[in-house]
Coordinates of N, CA and C in Angstrom, one line a residue:
X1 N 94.6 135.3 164.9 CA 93.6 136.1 164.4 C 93.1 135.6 163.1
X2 N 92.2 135.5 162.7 CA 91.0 134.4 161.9 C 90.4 135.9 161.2
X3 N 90.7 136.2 159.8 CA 89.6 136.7 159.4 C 88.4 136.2 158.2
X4 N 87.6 137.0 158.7 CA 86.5 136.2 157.3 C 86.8 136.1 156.0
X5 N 86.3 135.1 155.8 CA 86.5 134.8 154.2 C 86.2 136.0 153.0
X6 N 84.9 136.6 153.5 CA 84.8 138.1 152.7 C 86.0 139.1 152.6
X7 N 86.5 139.2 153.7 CA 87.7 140.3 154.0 C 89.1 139.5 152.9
X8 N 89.0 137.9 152.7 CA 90.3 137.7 152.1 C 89.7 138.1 150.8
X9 N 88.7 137.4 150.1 CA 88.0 137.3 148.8 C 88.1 139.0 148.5
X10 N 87.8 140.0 149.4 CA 88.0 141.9 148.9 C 89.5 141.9 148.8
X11 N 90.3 141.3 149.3 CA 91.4 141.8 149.8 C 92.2 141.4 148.1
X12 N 91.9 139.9 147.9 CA 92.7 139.7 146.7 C 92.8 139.8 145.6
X13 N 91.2 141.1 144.8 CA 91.6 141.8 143.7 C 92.6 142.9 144.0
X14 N 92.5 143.2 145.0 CA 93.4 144.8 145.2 C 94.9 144.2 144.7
X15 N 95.2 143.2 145.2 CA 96.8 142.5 145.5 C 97.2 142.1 143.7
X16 N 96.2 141.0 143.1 CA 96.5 140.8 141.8 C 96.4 142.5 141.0
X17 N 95.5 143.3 141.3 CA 95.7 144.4 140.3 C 97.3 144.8 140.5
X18 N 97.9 145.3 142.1 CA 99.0 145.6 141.7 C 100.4 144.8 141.7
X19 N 99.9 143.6 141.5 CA 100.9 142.7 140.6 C 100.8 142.1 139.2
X20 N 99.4 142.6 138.9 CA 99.4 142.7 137.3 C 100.4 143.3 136.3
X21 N 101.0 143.1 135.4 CA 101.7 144.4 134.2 C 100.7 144.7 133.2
X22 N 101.1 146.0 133.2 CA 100.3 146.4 132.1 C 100.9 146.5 130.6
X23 N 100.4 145.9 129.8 CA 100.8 145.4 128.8 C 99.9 145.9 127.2
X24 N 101.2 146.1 126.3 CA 100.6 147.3 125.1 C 101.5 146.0 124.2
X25 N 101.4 146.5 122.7 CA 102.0 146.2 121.8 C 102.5 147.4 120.7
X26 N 103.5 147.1 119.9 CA 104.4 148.5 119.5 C 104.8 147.6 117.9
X27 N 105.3 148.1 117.4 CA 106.2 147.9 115.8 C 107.8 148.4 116.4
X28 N 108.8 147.9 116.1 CA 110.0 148.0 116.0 C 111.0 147.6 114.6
X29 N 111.7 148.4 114.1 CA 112.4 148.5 112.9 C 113.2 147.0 113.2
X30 N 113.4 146.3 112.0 CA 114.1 145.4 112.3 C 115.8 146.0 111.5
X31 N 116.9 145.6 112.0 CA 118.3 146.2 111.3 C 119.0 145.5 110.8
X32 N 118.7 144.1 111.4 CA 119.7 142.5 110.9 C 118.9 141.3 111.0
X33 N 118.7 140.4 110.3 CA 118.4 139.0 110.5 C 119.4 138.1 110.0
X34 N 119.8 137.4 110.7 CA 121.0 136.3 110.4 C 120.2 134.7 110.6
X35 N 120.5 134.2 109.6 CA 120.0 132.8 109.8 C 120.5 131.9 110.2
X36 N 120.1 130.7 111.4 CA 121.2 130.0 111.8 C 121.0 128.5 111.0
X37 N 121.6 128.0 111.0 CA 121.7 126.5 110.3 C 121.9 125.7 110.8
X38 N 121.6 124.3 110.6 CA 121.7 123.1 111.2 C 122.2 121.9 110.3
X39 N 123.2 121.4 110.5 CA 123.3 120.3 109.2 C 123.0 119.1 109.3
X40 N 121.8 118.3 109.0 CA 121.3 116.9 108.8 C 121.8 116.1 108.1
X41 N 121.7 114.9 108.7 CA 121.9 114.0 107.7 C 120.9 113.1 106.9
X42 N 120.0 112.9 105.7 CA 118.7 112.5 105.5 C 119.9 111.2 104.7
X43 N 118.6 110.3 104.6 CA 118.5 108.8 104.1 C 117.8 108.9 103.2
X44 N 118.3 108.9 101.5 CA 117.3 109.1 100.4 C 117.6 108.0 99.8
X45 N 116.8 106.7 99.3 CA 117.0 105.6 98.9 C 117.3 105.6 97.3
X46 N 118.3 104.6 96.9 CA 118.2 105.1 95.3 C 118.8 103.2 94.8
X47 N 119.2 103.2 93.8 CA 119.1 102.1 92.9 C 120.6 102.0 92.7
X48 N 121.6 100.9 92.9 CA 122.8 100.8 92.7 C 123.1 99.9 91.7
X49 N 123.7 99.9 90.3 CA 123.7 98.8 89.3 C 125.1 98.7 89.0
X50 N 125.1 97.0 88.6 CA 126.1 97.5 88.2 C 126.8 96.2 87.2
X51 N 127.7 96.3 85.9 CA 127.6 94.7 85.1 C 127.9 93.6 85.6
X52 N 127.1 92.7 85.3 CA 127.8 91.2 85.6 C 127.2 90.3 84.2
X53 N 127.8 89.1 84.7 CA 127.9 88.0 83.6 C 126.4 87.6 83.8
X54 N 125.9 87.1 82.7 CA 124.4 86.6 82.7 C 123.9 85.6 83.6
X55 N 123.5 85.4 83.9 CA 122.9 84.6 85.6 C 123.2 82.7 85.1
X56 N 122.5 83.2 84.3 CA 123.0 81.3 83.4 C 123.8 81.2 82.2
X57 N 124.7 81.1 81.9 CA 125.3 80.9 80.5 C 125.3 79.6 79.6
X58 N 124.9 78.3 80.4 CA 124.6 77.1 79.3 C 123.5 76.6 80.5
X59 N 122.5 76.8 79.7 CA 121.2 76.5 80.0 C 121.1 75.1 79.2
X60 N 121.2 74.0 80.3 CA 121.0 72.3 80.0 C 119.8 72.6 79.5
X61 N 118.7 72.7 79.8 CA 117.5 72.3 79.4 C 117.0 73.0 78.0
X62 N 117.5 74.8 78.1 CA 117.4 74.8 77.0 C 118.3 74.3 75.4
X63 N 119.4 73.8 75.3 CA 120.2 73.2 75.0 C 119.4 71.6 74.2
X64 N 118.7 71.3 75.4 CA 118.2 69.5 75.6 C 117.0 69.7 74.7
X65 N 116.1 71.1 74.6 CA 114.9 71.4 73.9 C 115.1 71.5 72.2
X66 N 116.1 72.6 72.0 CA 116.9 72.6 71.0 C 117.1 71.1 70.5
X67 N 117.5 69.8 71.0 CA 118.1 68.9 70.3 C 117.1 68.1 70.1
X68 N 115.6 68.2 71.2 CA 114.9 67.7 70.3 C 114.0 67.9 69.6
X69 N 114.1 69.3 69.5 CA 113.5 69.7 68.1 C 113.9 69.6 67.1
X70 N 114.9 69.9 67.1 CA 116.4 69.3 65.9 C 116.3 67.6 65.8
X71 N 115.9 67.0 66.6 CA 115.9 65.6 66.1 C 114.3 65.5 65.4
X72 N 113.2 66.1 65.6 CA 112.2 65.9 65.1 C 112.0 66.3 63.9
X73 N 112.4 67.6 63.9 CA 112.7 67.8 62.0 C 113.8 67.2 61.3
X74 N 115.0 66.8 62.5 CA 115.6 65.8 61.5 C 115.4 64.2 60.8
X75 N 114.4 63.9 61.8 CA 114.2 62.9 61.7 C 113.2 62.8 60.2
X76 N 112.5 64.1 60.5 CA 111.0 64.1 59.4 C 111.9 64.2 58.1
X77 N 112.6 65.0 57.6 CA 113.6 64.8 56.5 C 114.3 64.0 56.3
X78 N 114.5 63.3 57.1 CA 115.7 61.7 56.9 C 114.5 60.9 56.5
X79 N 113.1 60.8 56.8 CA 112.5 59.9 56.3 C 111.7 60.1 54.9
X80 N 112.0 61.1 54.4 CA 111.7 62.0 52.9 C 112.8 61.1 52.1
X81 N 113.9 60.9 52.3 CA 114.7 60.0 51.6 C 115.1 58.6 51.7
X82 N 114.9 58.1 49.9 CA 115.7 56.9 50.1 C 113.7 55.7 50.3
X83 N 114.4 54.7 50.1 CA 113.4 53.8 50.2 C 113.8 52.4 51.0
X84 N 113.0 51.9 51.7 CA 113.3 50.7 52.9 C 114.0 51.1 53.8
X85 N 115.5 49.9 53.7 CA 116.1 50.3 55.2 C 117.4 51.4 54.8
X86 N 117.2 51.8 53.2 CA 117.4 53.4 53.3 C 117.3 54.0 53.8
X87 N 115.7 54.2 54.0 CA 115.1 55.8 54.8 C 115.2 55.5 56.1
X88 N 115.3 54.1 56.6 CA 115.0 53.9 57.8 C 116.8 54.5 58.0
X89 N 118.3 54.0 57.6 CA 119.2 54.6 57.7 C 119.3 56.3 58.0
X90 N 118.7 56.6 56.6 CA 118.6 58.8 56.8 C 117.3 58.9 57.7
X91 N 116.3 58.0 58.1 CA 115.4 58.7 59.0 C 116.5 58.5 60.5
X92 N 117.2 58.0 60.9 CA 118.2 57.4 62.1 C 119.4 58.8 61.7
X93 N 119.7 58.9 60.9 CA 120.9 60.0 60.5 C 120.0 61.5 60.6
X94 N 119.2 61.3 59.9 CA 118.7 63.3 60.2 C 118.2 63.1 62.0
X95 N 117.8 61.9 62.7 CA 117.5 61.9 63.8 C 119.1 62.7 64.7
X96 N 120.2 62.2 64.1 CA 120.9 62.0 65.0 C 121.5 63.8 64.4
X97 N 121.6 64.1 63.1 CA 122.4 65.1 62.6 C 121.3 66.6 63.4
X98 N 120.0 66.1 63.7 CA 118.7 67.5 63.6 C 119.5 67.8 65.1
X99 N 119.4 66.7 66.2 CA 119.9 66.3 67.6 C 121.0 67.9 67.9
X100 N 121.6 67.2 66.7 CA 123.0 68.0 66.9 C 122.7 69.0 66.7
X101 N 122.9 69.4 65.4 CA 122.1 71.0 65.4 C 121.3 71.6 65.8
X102 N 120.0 71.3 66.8 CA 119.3 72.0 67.1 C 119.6 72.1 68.4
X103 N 120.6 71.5 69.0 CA 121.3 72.0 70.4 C 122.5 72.1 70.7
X104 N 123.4 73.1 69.0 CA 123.8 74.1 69.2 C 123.2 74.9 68.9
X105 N 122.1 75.2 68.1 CA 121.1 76.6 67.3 C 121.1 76.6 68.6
X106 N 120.6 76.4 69.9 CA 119.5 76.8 71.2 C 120.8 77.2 72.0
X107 N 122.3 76.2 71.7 CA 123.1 77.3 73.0 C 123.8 78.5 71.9
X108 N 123.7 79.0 71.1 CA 123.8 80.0 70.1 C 123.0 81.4 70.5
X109 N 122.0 81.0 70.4 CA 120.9 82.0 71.2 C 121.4 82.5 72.4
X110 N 122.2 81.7 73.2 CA 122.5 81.9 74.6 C 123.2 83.0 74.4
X111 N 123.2 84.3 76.1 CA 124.3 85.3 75.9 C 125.7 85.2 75.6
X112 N 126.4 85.3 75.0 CA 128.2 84.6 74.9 C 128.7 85.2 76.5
X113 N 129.5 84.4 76.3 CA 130.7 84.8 78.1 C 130.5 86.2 78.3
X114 N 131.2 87.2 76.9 CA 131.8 88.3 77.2 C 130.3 89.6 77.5
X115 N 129.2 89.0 77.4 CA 127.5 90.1 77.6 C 127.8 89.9 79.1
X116 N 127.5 91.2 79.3 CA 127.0 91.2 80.6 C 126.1 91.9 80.5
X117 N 125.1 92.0 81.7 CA 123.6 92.4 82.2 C 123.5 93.2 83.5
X118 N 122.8 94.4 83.2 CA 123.2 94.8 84.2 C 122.3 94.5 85.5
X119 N 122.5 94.3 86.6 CA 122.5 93.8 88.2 C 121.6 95.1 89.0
X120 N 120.5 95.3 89.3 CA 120.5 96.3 90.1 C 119.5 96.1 91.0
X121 N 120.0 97.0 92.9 CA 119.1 96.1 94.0 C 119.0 98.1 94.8
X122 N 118.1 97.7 95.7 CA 118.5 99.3 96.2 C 119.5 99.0 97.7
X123 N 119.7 100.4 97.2 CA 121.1 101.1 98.6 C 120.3 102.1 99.4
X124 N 120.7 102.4 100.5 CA 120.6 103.4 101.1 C 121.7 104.4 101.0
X125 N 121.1 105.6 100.8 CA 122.5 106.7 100.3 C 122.4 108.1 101.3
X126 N 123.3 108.2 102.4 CA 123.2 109.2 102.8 C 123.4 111.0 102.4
X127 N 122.9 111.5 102.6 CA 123.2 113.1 102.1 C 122.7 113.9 103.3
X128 N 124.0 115.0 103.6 CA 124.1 116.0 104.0 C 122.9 117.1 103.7
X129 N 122.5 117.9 104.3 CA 121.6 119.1 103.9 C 121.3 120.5 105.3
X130 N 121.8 121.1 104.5 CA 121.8 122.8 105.9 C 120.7 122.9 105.9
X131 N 119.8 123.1 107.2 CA 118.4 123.7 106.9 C 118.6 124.8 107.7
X132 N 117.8 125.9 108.1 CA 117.3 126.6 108.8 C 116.6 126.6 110.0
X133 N 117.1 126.8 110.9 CA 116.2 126.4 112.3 C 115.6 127.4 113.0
X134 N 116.3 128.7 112.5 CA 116.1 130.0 113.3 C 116.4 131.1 112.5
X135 N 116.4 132.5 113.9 CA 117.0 133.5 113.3 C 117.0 134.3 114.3
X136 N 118.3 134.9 114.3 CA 119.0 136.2 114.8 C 118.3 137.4 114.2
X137 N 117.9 138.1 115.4 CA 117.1 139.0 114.7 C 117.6 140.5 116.1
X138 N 118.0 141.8 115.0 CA 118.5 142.9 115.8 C 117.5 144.1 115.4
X139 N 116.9 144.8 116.4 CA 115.6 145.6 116.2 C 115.7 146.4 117.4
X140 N 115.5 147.9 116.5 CA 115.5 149.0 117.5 C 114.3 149.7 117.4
X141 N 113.9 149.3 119.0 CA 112.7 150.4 119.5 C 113.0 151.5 120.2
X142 N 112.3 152.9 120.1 CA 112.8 154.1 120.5 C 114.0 154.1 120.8
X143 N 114.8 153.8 120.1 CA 116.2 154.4 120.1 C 117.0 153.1 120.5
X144 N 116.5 152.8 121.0 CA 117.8 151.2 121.9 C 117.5 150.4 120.8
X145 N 118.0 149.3 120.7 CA 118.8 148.2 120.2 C 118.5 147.0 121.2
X146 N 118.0 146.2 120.6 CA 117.4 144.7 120.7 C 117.4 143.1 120.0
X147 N 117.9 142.7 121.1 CA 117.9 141.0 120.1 C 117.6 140.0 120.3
X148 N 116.6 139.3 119.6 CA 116.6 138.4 120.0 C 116.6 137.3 118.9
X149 N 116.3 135.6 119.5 CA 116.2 134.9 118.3 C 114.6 133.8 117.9
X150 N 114.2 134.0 117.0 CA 113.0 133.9 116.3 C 113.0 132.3 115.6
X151 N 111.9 131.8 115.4 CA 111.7 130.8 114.6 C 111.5 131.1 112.8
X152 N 110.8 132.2 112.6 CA 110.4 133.2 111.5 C 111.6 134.2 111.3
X153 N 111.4 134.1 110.2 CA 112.4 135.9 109.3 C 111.1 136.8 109.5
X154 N 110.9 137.8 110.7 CA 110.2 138.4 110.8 C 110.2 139.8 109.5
X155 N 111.1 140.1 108.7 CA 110.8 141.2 107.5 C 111.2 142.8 108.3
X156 N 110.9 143.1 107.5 CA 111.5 144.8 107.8 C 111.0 145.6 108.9
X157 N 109.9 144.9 109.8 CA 109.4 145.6 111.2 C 108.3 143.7 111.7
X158 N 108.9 144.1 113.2 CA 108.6 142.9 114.4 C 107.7 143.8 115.1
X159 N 106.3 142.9 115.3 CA 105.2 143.8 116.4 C 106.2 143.0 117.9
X160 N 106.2 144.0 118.3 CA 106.7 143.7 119.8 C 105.8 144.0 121.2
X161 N 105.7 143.1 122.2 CA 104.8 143.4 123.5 C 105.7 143.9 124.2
X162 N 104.8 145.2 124.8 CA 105.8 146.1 125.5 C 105.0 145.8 126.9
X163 N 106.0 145.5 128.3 CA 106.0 144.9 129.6 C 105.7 145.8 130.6
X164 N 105.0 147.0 131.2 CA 105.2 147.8 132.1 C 105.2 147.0 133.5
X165 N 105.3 147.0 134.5 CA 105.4 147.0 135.9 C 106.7 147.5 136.7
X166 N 106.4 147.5 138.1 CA 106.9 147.9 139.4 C 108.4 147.5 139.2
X167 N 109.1 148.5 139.5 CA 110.8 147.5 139.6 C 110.8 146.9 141.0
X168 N 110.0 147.3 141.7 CA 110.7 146.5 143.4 C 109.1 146.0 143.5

């Protein structure tokens, strides 16, 4: 038996109305909220230092600069003294004395063994942290007692949707 399409199309507001619920909304006292927690672990990047000995401690070249600068002003003073192959003697001796001295003055300057400097590179540093993920939440409407669990601290009253329909 085949019926027409009009007869199903009348037929199937009647059917959805009485499988509709009818549906209100209400305020219910809230009695408890309990927060639940979660513990993460976050990656907060930070700076780890720490002393060492100076990266170079006899620096040849600075050393080699030092001596000849120390030979050029020694030399210019050795040649201030003395006449012939005098000066030519103290121009050869402040050459040789400026040499020396001006490359130890240059490893003088240098940090001594016992400086150190401090070293620093970054670390990754883990840390613990509780957050909040939820909430336990106990609320009594007309008289009964309810619970459920929430994303929000709903506060001292939860609007609640109230469900009517058919038990069977």
């Amino acid at each position: 038996m085949r019926l027409p399409a009009a007869a199903l199309l009348a037929a199937m507001p009647a059917a959805s109305a009485v499988a509709s619920p009818s549906i209100s909304y209400a305020y219910a006292d809230v009695l408890r909220v309990d927060p639940l927690y979660e513990t993460v672990r976050i990656s907060r990047p930070r700076e780890s230092c720490r002393e060492e000995p100076p990266a170079s401690r006899d620096d040849p070249g600075r050393a080699a600069g030092g001596a000849v600068v120390g030979a050029i002003i020694g030399g210019a003073v050795g040649s201030q003294i003395g006449s012939g192959r005098g000066r030519r003697a103290a121009t050869a001796a402040g050459v040789v004395a400026g040499a020396v001295i001006g490359s130890q003055a240059a490893r003088a300057d240098q940090p001594a063994g016992d400086e150190r400097e401090p070293r620093c590179r970054p670390v990754e540093a883990w840390e613990e942290e509780r957050r909040i993920v939820g909430y336990d939440v106990e609320y009594r409407y007309r008289g009964q007692i309810f619970r459920s669990r929430l994303p929000y601290d709903p506060g001292e009253r939860l609007r609640i949707r109230i469900t009517v329909e058919p038990a069977e």
